[in-house]
Short mmCIF file of C-alpha atoms and ligand atoms in Angstrom, two decimals:
data_model
loop_
_atom_site.label_atom_id
_atom_site.label_comp_id
_atom_site.label_asym_id
_atom_site.label_seq_id
_atom_site.Cartn_x
_atom_site.Cartn_y
_atom_site.Cartn_z
CA MET A 194 -0.03 0.08 -0.10
CA ASN A 195 1.27 3.50 -0.90
CA TYR A 196 0.68 6.81 1.03
CA TYR A 197 0.71 10.14 -0.51
CA SER A 198 1.52 13.46 1.23
CA LEU A 199 -1.24 15.58 1.63
CA ASN A 200 1.01 18.69 0.73
CA ASN A 201 1.70 17.06 -2.80
CA LYS A 202 -0.11 14.00 -4.08
CA SER A 203 2.96 12.86 -6.27
CA ASN A 204 4.97 12.42 -3.30
CA LYS A 205 4.35 8.58 -2.63
CA VAL A 206 5.94 6.24 -0.24
CA SER A 207 5.47 2.64 1.01
CA PHE A 208 3.82 1.84 4.53
CA GLN A 209 7.13 1.20 5.82
CA GLU A 210 8.59 4.47 4.56
CA ALA A 211 5.53 6.50 5.84
CA VAL A 212 5.81 4.65 9.42
CA ILE A 213 9.69 5.40 9.45
CA GLN A 214 9.42 8.99 8.44
CA GLY A 215 6.31 9.97 10.28
CA LEU A 216 5.78 13.27 8.54
CA ALA A 217 6.71 13.47 4.63
CA PRO A 218 9.57 15.59 3.98
CA ASP A 219 7.45 18.24 2.41
CA ASN A 220 5.77 18.33 5.97
CA GLY A 221 2.50 16.91 4.74
CA LEU A 222 0.55 14.09 6.38
CA TYR A 223 0.54 10.94 4.73
CA PHE A 224 -2.78 9.60 3.42
CA PRO A 225 -3.64 6.01 2.11
CA GLU A 226 -3.82 5.78 -1.68
CA THR A 227 -6.82 3.61 -1.71
CA ILE A 228 -9.45 2.75 0.89
CA THR A 229 -11.26 -0.57 -0.32
CA GLN A 230 -14.65 -1.30 1.44
CA LEU A 231 -14.78 -4.75 3.25
CA PRO A 232 -17.00 -7.48 1.96
CA GLN A 233 -20.57 -7.57 3.28
CA SER A 234 -19.88 -11.25 4.65
CA PHE A 235 -17.30 -9.74 7.11
CA PHE A 236 -20.22 -7.40 8.69
CA ASP A 237 -22.75 -10.11 8.52
CA GLU A 238 -20.37 -12.67 10.72
CA ILE A 239 -18.65 -9.84 12.80
CA GLU A 240 -20.12 -11.06 16.08
CA ASN A 241 -18.66 -14.54 15.59
CA LEU A 242 -14.94 -13.12 15.23
CA SER A 243 -12.60 -12.26 17.87
CA ASN A 244 -11.10 -8.78 18.29
CA GLU A 245 -7.84 -9.69 16.93
CA GLU A 246 -9.57 -11.50 13.56
CA ILE A 247 -11.66 -8.17 13.24
CA ALA A 248 -8.59 -5.99 13.74
CA PHE A 249 -6.54 -8.10 11.11
CA GLU A 250 -9.20 -7.72 8.49
CA ALA A 251 -9.53 -4.09 9.00
CA ILE A 252 -5.78 -3.02 8.86
CA LYS A 253 -4.51 -5.61 6.26
CA GLN A 254 -5.04 -3.56 3.32
CA PHE A 255 -3.25 -0.58 4.85
CA VAL A 256 0.07 -2.72 5.37
CA GLY A 257 -0.46 -4.60 2.19
CA ASN A 258 2.40 -7.13 1.56
CA GLU A 259 5.08 -5.19 3.46
CA ILE A 260 4.55 -7.29 6.49
CA PRO A 261 3.49 -11.15 5.78
CA GLU A 262 0.15 -12.34 7.28
CA THR A 263 1.73 -14.24 10.16
CA GLY A 264 3.80 -11.22 11.19
CA LEU A 265 0.94 -8.87 11.05
CA LYS A 266 -1.30 -11.07 12.93
CA LYS A 267 1.43 -11.38 15.78
CA ILE A 268 1.51 -7.41 15.88
CA VAL A 269 -2.26 -7.31 16.02
CA SER A 270 -2.56 -9.66 18.72
CA GLU A 271 0.26 -8.16 21.05
CA THR A 272 -1.33 -4.82 20.44
CA LEU A 273 -4.74 -5.87 21.73
CA SER A 274 -3.74 -7.85 24.68
CA PHE A 275 -6.35 -6.04 26.94
CA ASP A 276 -10.30 -5.62 26.95
CA PHE A 277 -12.46 -2.90 25.21
CA PRO A 278 -15.75 -3.20 27.36
CA LEU A 279 -18.81 -1.42 26.25
CA VAL A 280 -20.76 -0.50 29.34
CA LYS A 281 -24.38 0.62 29.43
CA ILE A 282 -24.83 3.87 31.07
CA GLU A 283 -28.57 4.48 30.40
CA GLU A 284 -31.07 3.56 27.83
CA ASN A 285 -29.45 3.79 24.45
CA VAL A 286 -26.31 5.33 25.72
CA TYR A 287 -23.08 3.34 26.20
CA SER A 288 -19.32 4.06 27.10
CA LEU A 289 -16.69 2.13 25.22
CA GLU A 290 -13.82 2.02 27.66
CA LEU A 291 -10.62 2.55 26.01
CA PHE A 292 -8.51 2.55 29.09
CA HIS A 293 -7.80 -0.78 30.10
CA GLY A 294 -4.20 -1.01 28.45
CA PRO A 295 -0.67 -0.91 30.30
CA THR A 296 -0.86 2.96 30.73
CA MET A 297 -4.63 3.28 30.99
CA ALA A 298 -4.82 5.61 27.94
CA PHE A 299 -6.34 4.70 24.49
CA LYS A 300 -3.04 5.80 22.91
CA ASP A 301 -1.56 2.37 24.00
CA VAL A 302 -3.37 0.79 21.09
CA GLY A 303 -1.62 2.94 18.45
CA ALA A 304 1.60 3.11 20.39
CA ARG A 305 1.94 -0.78 20.57
CA PHE A 306 1.00 -1.23 16.97
CA MET A 307 3.40 1.30 15.68
CA SER A 308 6.28 0.00 17.98
CA ARG A 309 5.91 -3.45 16.79
CA CYS A 310 5.77 -2.43 13.09
CA LEU A 311 9.18 -0.54 13.45
CA ALA A 312 10.61 -3.46 15.34
CA TYR A 313 9.65 -5.65 12.25
CA PHE A 314 11.25 -3.36 9.85
CA ASN A 315 14.47 -3.07 11.88
CA LYS A 316 14.67 -6.97 12.60
CA ASP A 317 17.36 -7.78 9.99
CA LYS A 318 18.97 -4.27 9.81
CA ASN A 319 21.44 -2.59 12.02
CA GLN A 320 19.57 0.46 11.62
CA LYS A 321 18.40 2.70 14.64
CA ASN A 322 15.35 4.86 14.75
CA THR A 323 14.75 7.47 17.36
CA VAL A 324 11.25 8.14 18.32
CA LEU A 325 10.89 11.65 19.34
CA VAL A 326 7.79 13.13 21.17
CA ALA A 327 6.57 16.05 22.97
CA THR A 328 3.80 15.33 25.68
CA SER A 329 1.24 17.19 27.51
CA GLY A 330 0.29 14.04 29.36
CA ASP A 331 -0.89 10.90 28.02
CA THR A 332 0.85 10.22 24.96
CA GLY A 333 4.30 10.16 26.52
CA GLY A 334 3.43 7.28 28.87
CA ALA A 335 1.70 5.34 26.03
CA VAL A 336 4.61 5.68 23.87
CA ALA A 337 7.16 4.93 26.65
CA SER A 338 5.47 1.76 27.48
CA GLY A 339 4.66 0.70 23.91
CA PHE A 340 8.22 1.15 22.67
CA LEU A 341 9.99 -0.22 25.80
CA ASN A 342 12.77 -2.60 24.83
CA VAL A 343 11.80 -2.55 21.16
CA LYS A 344 14.78 -3.60 19.08
CA GLY A 345 16.55 -0.79 17.19
CA VAL A 346 14.48 2.09 18.64
CA GLU A 347 15.37 4.69 21.00
CA VAL A 348 12.66 6.83 22.70
CA VAL A 349 13.11 10.41 23.51
CA ILE A 350 10.20 12.06 25.35
CA LEU A 351 10.02 15.84 26.19
CA TYR A 352 7.52 17.00 28.87
CA PRO A 353 7.18 20.35 30.38
CA SER A 354 8.40 20.38 34.08
CA GLY A 355 5.85 20.58 36.82
CA LYS A 356 2.80 20.67 34.18
CA VAL A 357 2.06 16.86 33.99
CA SER A 358 0.21 14.98 36.78
CA ASP A 359 2.31 13.00 39.10
CA ILE A 360 1.03 9.66 37.57
CA GLN A 361 1.72 10.86 34.15
CA GLU A 362 5.36 11.94 35.16
CA ARG A 363 5.93 8.58 36.68
CA GLN A 364 4.77 6.64 33.78
CA LEU A 365 7.43 8.50 31.54
CA THR A 366 10.33 8.56 33.83
CA THR A 367 10.59 5.29 35.55
CA LEU A 368 10.92 2.77 32.70
CA GLY A 369 14.70 3.29 31.99
CA GLN A 370 16.00 0.95 29.32
CA ASN A 371 15.68 2.58 25.76
CA VAL A 372 13.31 5.39 27.08
CA THR A 373 14.74 8.82 28.02
CA ALA A 374 12.81 11.46 29.70
CA LEU A 375 13.84 15.00 29.01
CA GLU A 376 12.18 17.46 31.56
CA VAL A 377 11.79 20.66 29.91
CA ASP A 378 11.96 23.89 31.78
CA GLY A 379 8.98 25.44 29.88
CA VAL A 380 5.55 24.68 28.77
CA PHE A 381 3.98 22.14 26.32
CA ASP A 382 4.49 24.40 23.38
CA ASP A 383 8.13 24.88 24.16
CA CYS A 384 8.55 21.11 24.02
CA GLN A 385 6.69 21.05 20.74
CA ASP A 386 8.75 23.78 19.05
CA MET A 387 12.05 21.79 20.00
CA VAL A 388 10.78 18.58 18.50
CA LYS A 389 9.87 20.40 15.26
CA LYS A 390 13.10 22.02 15.16
CA ALA A 391 14.90 18.53 15.44
CA PHE A 392 12.89 17.08 12.59
CA ASN A 393 14.20 19.78 10.42
CA ASP A 394 17.75 19.83 11.56
CA ALA A 395 20.14 18.58 8.91
CA ASN A 396 22.61 17.64 11.52
CA LEU A 397 20.31 15.10 13.09
CA LYS A 398 19.43 13.26 9.80
CA HIS A 399 21.50 10.19 10.71
CA LYS A 400 19.37 9.67 13.89
CA ASN A 401 16.29 8.63 11.68
CA LEU A 402 13.92 10.46 13.92
CA THR A 403 10.24 9.85 13.66
CA SER A 404 7.11 10.88 15.42
CA ALA A 405 4.80 8.73 17.47
CA ASN A 406 1.71 10.99 17.82
CA SER A 407 -1.30 10.61 15.64
CA ILE A 408 0.60 11.99 12.59
CA ASN A 409 2.17 8.84 12.05
CA ILE A 410 0.11 6.29 10.04
CA ALA A 411 0.85 3.43 12.27
CA ARG A 412 -0.32 5.41 15.55
CA TRP A 413 -3.18 6.69 13.73
CA LEU A 414 -4.81 3.81 11.81
CA PRO A 415 -5.12 1.11 14.48
CA GLN A 416 -7.54 3.36 16.34
CA MET A 417 -10.29 2.46 13.72
CA PHE A 418 -10.37 -0.95 15.56
CA TYR A 419 -12.55 0.41 18.48
CA PHE A 420 -15.30 1.31 16.21
CA PHE A 421 -15.53 -2.16 14.89
CA PHE A 422 -15.58 -3.72 18.45
CA ALA A 423 -18.50 -1.35 19.54
CA TYR A 424 -20.45 -2.19 16.36
CA LYS A 425 -19.92 -5.96 17.19
CA GLU A 426 -21.83 -5.45 20.45
CA LEU A 427 -24.62 -2.89 19.34
CA LYS A 428 -25.22 -4.58 16.15
CA LYS A 429 -28.16 -6.95 17.65
CA PHE A 430 -30.27 -3.77 18.66
CA ASN A 431 -30.72 -3.15 14.90
CA LYS A 432 -30.84 0.56 15.22
CA PRO A 433 -28.76 3.42 13.61
CA ILE A 434 -25.47 3.97 15.59
CA LEU A 435 -24.21 7.25 16.61
CA VAL A 436 -20.68 7.77 17.83
CA SER A 437 -19.16 10.59 19.75
CA CYS A 438 -15.54 11.12 20.21
CA PRO A 439 -13.87 13.47 22.68
CA SER A 440 -11.42 15.26 20.39
CA GLY A 441 -8.22 17.14 20.60
CA ASN A 442 -6.00 16.36 17.51
CA PHE A 443 -8.93 14.48 15.86
CA GLY A 444 -7.03 11.37 15.12
CA ASN A 445 -9.50 9.02 16.90
CA ILE A 446 -12.43 10.30 15.17
CA CYS A 447 -10.69 10.43 11.68
CA ALA A 448 -9.92 6.85 12.18
CA GLY A 449 -13.54 6.16 12.92
CA ILE A 450 -14.45 7.88 9.45
CA ILE A 451 -11.99 5.29 7.88
CA ALA A 452 -13.72 2.48 9.39
CA LYS A 453 -16.99 3.85 7.91
CA LYS A 454 -15.25 4.09 4.52
CA LEU A 455 -14.41 0.23 5.02
CA GLY A 456 -18.16 -0.29 5.26
CA LEU A 457 -18.92 -0.06 9.04
CA PRO A 458 -22.54 0.89 9.32
CA LEU A 459 -22.07 3.90 11.68
CA ALA A 460 -24.94 6.53 11.13
CA HIS A 461 -23.16 9.63 12.57
CA PHE A 462 -20.08 11.11 14.03
CA VAL A 463 -19.96 13.83 16.89
CA ALA A 464 -16.61 15.39 17.60
CA SER A 465 -16.86 16.63 20.99
CA THR A 466 -14.55 19.25 22.24
CA ASN A 467 -13.63 21.44 25.11
CA GLU A 468 -13.33 25.28 24.74
CA ASN A 469 -10.84 24.58 21.96
CA ASP A 470 -13.59 24.70 19.50
CA THR A 471 -11.86 25.39 16.13
CA VAL A 472 -13.78 22.53 14.48
CA PRO A 473 -17.31 23.53 15.98
CA ARG A 474 -16.93 26.87 14.73
CA PHE A 475 -15.85 25.67 11.29
CA LEU A 476 -19.05 23.65 10.99
CA GLU A 477 -21.03 26.67 11.90
CA ASN A 478 -19.58 29.18 9.44
CA GLY A 479 -17.27 27.30 7.12
CA ILE A 480 -14.24 29.20 8.10
CA TYR A 481 -11.14 27.32 9.66
CA ASN A 482 -9.62 29.81 11.85
CA PRO A 483 -7.34 27.94 14.41
CA LYS A 484 -6.61 29.65 17.64
CA PRO A 485 -3.85 29.35 20.22
CA SER A 486 -4.98 26.68 22.69
CA VAL A 487 -6.61 27.38 25.97
CA ALA A 488 -6.03 25.30 29.13
CA THR A 489 -9.07 23.08 30.43
CA ILE A 490 -9.76 20.33 32.90
CA SER A 491 -9.64 18.02 29.87
CA ASN A 492 -5.99 18.78 28.99
CA ALA A 493 -5.43 16.02 26.42
CA MET A 494 -7.70 17.78 24.16
CA ASP A 495 -6.44 21.41 24.63
CA VAL A 496 -5.42 21.68 20.89
CA GLY A 497 -5.85 24.80 18.94
CA ASN A 498 -5.14 23.52 15.48
CA PRO A 499 -6.03 19.89 15.33
CA SER A 500 -3.46 17.95 13.01
CA ASN A 501 -5.68 15.41 11.73
CA PHE A 502 -8.42 17.82 10.41
CA ILE A 503 -6.83 17.75 7.04
CA ARG A 504 -7.20 14.26 6.77
CA ILE A 505 -10.82 14.38 7.50
CA GLN A 506 -11.40 17.03 4.71
CA GLU A 507 -9.48 14.74 2.35
CA LEU A 508 -12.00 11.93 3.40
CA TYR A 509 -14.65 14.17 2.22
CA ASN A 510 -12.93 15.75 -0.88
CA ASN A 511 -13.33 19.20 1.03
CA ASP A 512 -17.11 19.00 0.39
CA LEU A 513 -18.49 20.63 3.55
CA GLU A 514 -22.14 19.71 2.75
CA ALA A 515 -21.11 15.88 2.54
CA PHE A 516 -19.14 16.24 5.50
CA LYS A 517 -22.04 18.02 7.64
CA LYS A 518 -24.32 15.08 6.74
CA ASP A 519 -21.88 12.48 8.56
CA PHE A 520 -20.46 14.92 11.25
CA SER A 521 -21.58 17.33 13.99
CA SER A 522 -19.34 19.04 16.47
CA TYR A 523 -19.95 20.55 19.72
CA SER A 524 -17.87 22.53 22.25
CA PHE A 525 -18.45 22.27 26.22
CA SER A 526 -16.99 24.52 28.92
CA ASP A 527 -15.31 23.11 32.17
CA GLU A 528 -18.48 23.95 34.18
CA GLU A 529 -20.63 21.80 32.04
CA THR A 530 -18.19 19.06 32.21
CA LYS A 531 -17.92 19.13 36.00
CA PHE A 532 -21.63 19.35 36.24
CA ILE A 533 -22.10 16.33 34.04
CA ILE A 534 -19.59 14.24 35.61
CA LYS A 535 -21.68 14.67 38.85
CA ASN A 536 -24.83 14.04 36.87
CA ILE A 537 -23.67 10.61 35.27
CA TYR A 538 -22.47 9.59 38.61
CA ILE A 539 -25.82 10.40 40.71
CA ASN A 540 -27.93 8.87 37.88
CA SER A 541 -26.08 5.86 36.88
CA GLY A 542 -23.32 5.34 39.49
CA TYR A 543 -20.59 5.54 36.49
CA VAL A 544 -17.36 7.47 37.19
CA ALA A 545 -16.47 9.33 34.02
CA GLU A 546 -13.41 11.56 33.83
CA PRO A 547 -13.39 14.91 32.09
CA HIS A 548 -12.79 13.67 28.36
CA GLY A 549 -15.36 11.01 28.52
CA ALA A 550 -17.78 13.28 29.94
CA ILE A 551 -17.48 15.58 27.10
CA GLY A 552 -17.99 12.71 24.86
CA TYR A 553 -21.06 11.99 26.70
CA LEU A 554 -22.47 15.49 26.49
CA GLY A 555 -21.70 15.53 22.54
CA LEU A 556 -23.66 12.31 22.14
CA LYS A 557 -26.73 13.58 24.36
CA LYS A 558 -26.81 16.60 22.42
CA GLU A 559 -26.84 14.96 18.98
CA LEU A 560 -29.43 12.24 20.39
CA GLN A 561 -32.07 14.93 20.49
CA ASN A 562 -32.24 15.18 16.78
CA TYR A 563 -33.21 11.36 16.43
CA ASN A 564 -35.94 8.94 17.28
CA ASP A 565 -35.02 5.24 17.94
CA VAL A 566 -31.23 5.51 17.51
CA ILE A 567 -28.43 4.23 19.67
CA GLY A 568 -25.07 5.73 20.54
CA PHE A 569 -21.71 5.20 22.34
CA PHE A 570 -19.09 7.46 23.50
CA LEU A 571 -15.43 6.91 23.68
CA GLU A 572 -14.02 6.89 27.33
CA THR A 573 -10.47 7.71 26.59
CA ALA A 574 -8.67 7.48 29.97
CA HIS A 575 -9.19 6.05 33.43
CA PRO A 576 -10.53 8.48 36.06
CA ILE A 577 -7.54 7.82 38.24
CA LYS A 578 -5.46 9.93 35.86
CA PHE A 579 -7.77 12.77 36.70
CA LEU A 580 -8.21 12.24 40.14
CA ASP A 581 -7.73 15.79 41.25
CA VAL A 582 -10.95 16.65 39.50
CA VAL A 583 -13.06 13.58 39.89
CA GLU A 584 -12.29 12.55 43.65
CA PRO A 585 -13.16 15.85 45.52
CA PHE A 586 -15.89 16.66 43.13
CA LEU A 587 -17.82 13.25 43.70
CA ASN A 588 -16.56 12.92 47.19
CA ILE A 589 -15.31 9.24 46.35
CA LYS A 590 -11.88 7.40 46.85
CA LEU A 591 -11.06 5.67 43.69
CA GLU A 592 -9.08 2.23 43.73
CA ILE A 593 -5.64 2.39 42.45
CA PRO A 594 -5.52 -0.01 39.44
CA LYS A 595 -2.65 -2.23 39.13
CA GLN A 596 -1.08 -0.67 36.13
CA ILE A 597 -0.68 2.69 38.21
CA GLU A 598 0.34 1.05 41.35
CA SER A 599 3.28 -0.70 39.65
CA VAL A 600 4.76 2.90 38.81
CA LEU A 601 4.20 4.54 42.10
CA ASN A 602 7.05 3.24 44.08
CA LYS A 603 9.74 3.33 41.23
CA GLU A 604 12.32 6.09 40.98
CA LYS A 605 12.03 8.97 38.74
CA ILE A 606 14.82 9.32 36.42
CA SER A 607 14.81 12.38 34.14
CA ILE A 608 17.41 14.83 32.34
CA LYS A 609 16.52 18.46 32.92
CA ILE A 610 16.99 20.74 29.77
CA LYS A 611 16.30 24.34 29.01
CA THR A 612 17.05 24.98 25.29
CA TYR A 613 17.32 23.13 21.66
CA ASP A 614 20.96 22.84 21.95
CA ASP A 615 20.44 20.78 25.12
CA LEU A 616 17.99 18.54 23.41
CA LYS A 617 20.40 18.26 20.45
CA ASP A 618 23.37 17.22 22.73
CA ASN A 619 21.25 14.52 24.49
CA LEU A 620 20.14 13.16 20.95
CA MET A 621 23.79 13.04 19.75
CA ILE A 622 24.88 10.81 22.54
CA LEU A 623 22.23 8.06 22.24
C1 PLP B 171 -5.36 12.11 23.11
C2 PLP B 171 -6.41 12.12 24.17
C3 PLP B 171 -7.81 12.54 23.50
C4 PLP B 171 -7.71 13.05 22.04
O1 PLP B 171 -7.83 12.37 20.95
P1 PLP B 171 -7.53 12.89 19.60
O2 PLP B 171 -7.37 11.48 18.67
O3 PLP B 171 -6.33 13.76 19.55
O4 PLP B 171 -8.66 13.73 19.15
C5 PLP B 171 -8.97 12.64 24.36
N1 PLP B 171 -8.78 12.00 25.53
C6 PLP B 171 -7.70 11.52 26.13
C7 PLP B 171 -7.72 11.16 27.54
C8 PLP B 171 -6.32 11.57 25.43
O5 PLP B 171 -5.39 11.36 25.95
#
C-alpha cells in the first residue's frame, strides 16, 4: 500500500517508509492511496469473530504485503492484549472504555501497534530509529510503555516540568532501558517547538527521527479498531448507531471515519471538544480559523489546530455539505463538564473523567435530533488519571488500578533541559 503526502499527491511512499518518516519531507501528513470497502460477509459475521480477527481484516489492506500475514497477525495480537468493554450508562447510551491497556490511555493501542511495526522493519537491519515525542500528558506514557525494549528503537520524550500529573510523570520517567525522559524548563509548546526543530535539523538526519503521535499512520490507523468492536456489540439492537469522540487532534475520530469508509455502518459522528472549538466553529460558519490553545480540565484535548483535520477534509474531498451529513461538532465548558460528571454519577453510578464526560455531552446533544437510535461515546482515559478533578468533586475515593500501582514506587529518572542545544546534545549521545 502506498501513501501520499497531503501537501503534494505525487510524493508517494510505501507503508514502511511512511511509518519510518512520520511526516513527509514536504511536511505533509501521509494518507492512504486507496481505501477498499470490506466484503458484506465480514459485517454479517462480525459477532462470531474475535477482536484480533476483526482488527486483522480491518488493517491488512493498509499494510499490504510489506508485513506478511503471520507477522501482522502477531503484531495485532500483541497490540490488543487487553479488553475494550462497552458499558451501558442509560437507555441507548453506552461508554466504550478504551483505558484498560498498560498505561490506561487509549493511545496504548496505536503506540503498541506502531512500535511493533518499527521492530519488524528493523529486525534484519543494524539501523536505529529514534522516536521523538513531546507530551502534555498521556501520549508520553503510552509511547514509553509501547516502545519499551523494542529492538533498534530509542525513545526520547520531552515534557514540561511541573505541568504533567504525578502519575503521568512517573509513567514516563521510571521505565529506563531505551526510554529517555527530558524534563523541559518551559511549557508544552516549548517542547513541541524543540521537537519540530529537531525534525528539520540536517545535523540530526543520521538519527532517523520519527514521530509517535497520531501524525504517524501506524499510530493513527489502528484506532479504527475500537469502532468495529463497539459495532460488534451494538449490532443486535438493529438501530442506527451514533458515536461521539472527545477530540483534540482528531486522530481518533478520523480513524472512525476510515472505518465507515471500509463499510462499518455508523450513522453519524460527533466530535466533542472542550473550549478549544476550532472545528465546531468551522462547521458553523465554514471558516477554518485555528486559535492558540486554552487550558481546560480535559487537558489532553487542549489543541488549537487539530493536526488530523486535514485528513478528515481529504476523506470528504473538501465537500462541506457532504461532511456535515455525517458529522457534527459541539464544544463544552469546564463548568458543563464538571456538572455532567456529577450528574452521570448520581443517575447511573458511573464514574466518568473529563474527556469521556465531554464525549457523553456531545452524544446526548446529538441524540436529541433522532428517534430510535443508539449511541456510544469513547471513554479515553481512566478516572484515576484525573483524580484531582474526580475525587473531591464526587466525594469518592478511587481504587488504584494495578497498572498505576506498579509505577508509584519506582524512582523517577529525568534529564533537565532548557534549550534546543540541550536537546541536540542529548540526541547526539544516544
Ligand atoms: C489524546 C486524547 C484525546 C484526544 O484524542 P485525539 O485523537 O487527539 O482527538 C482524548 N482524551 C484523552 C484522554 C487523550 O489522551
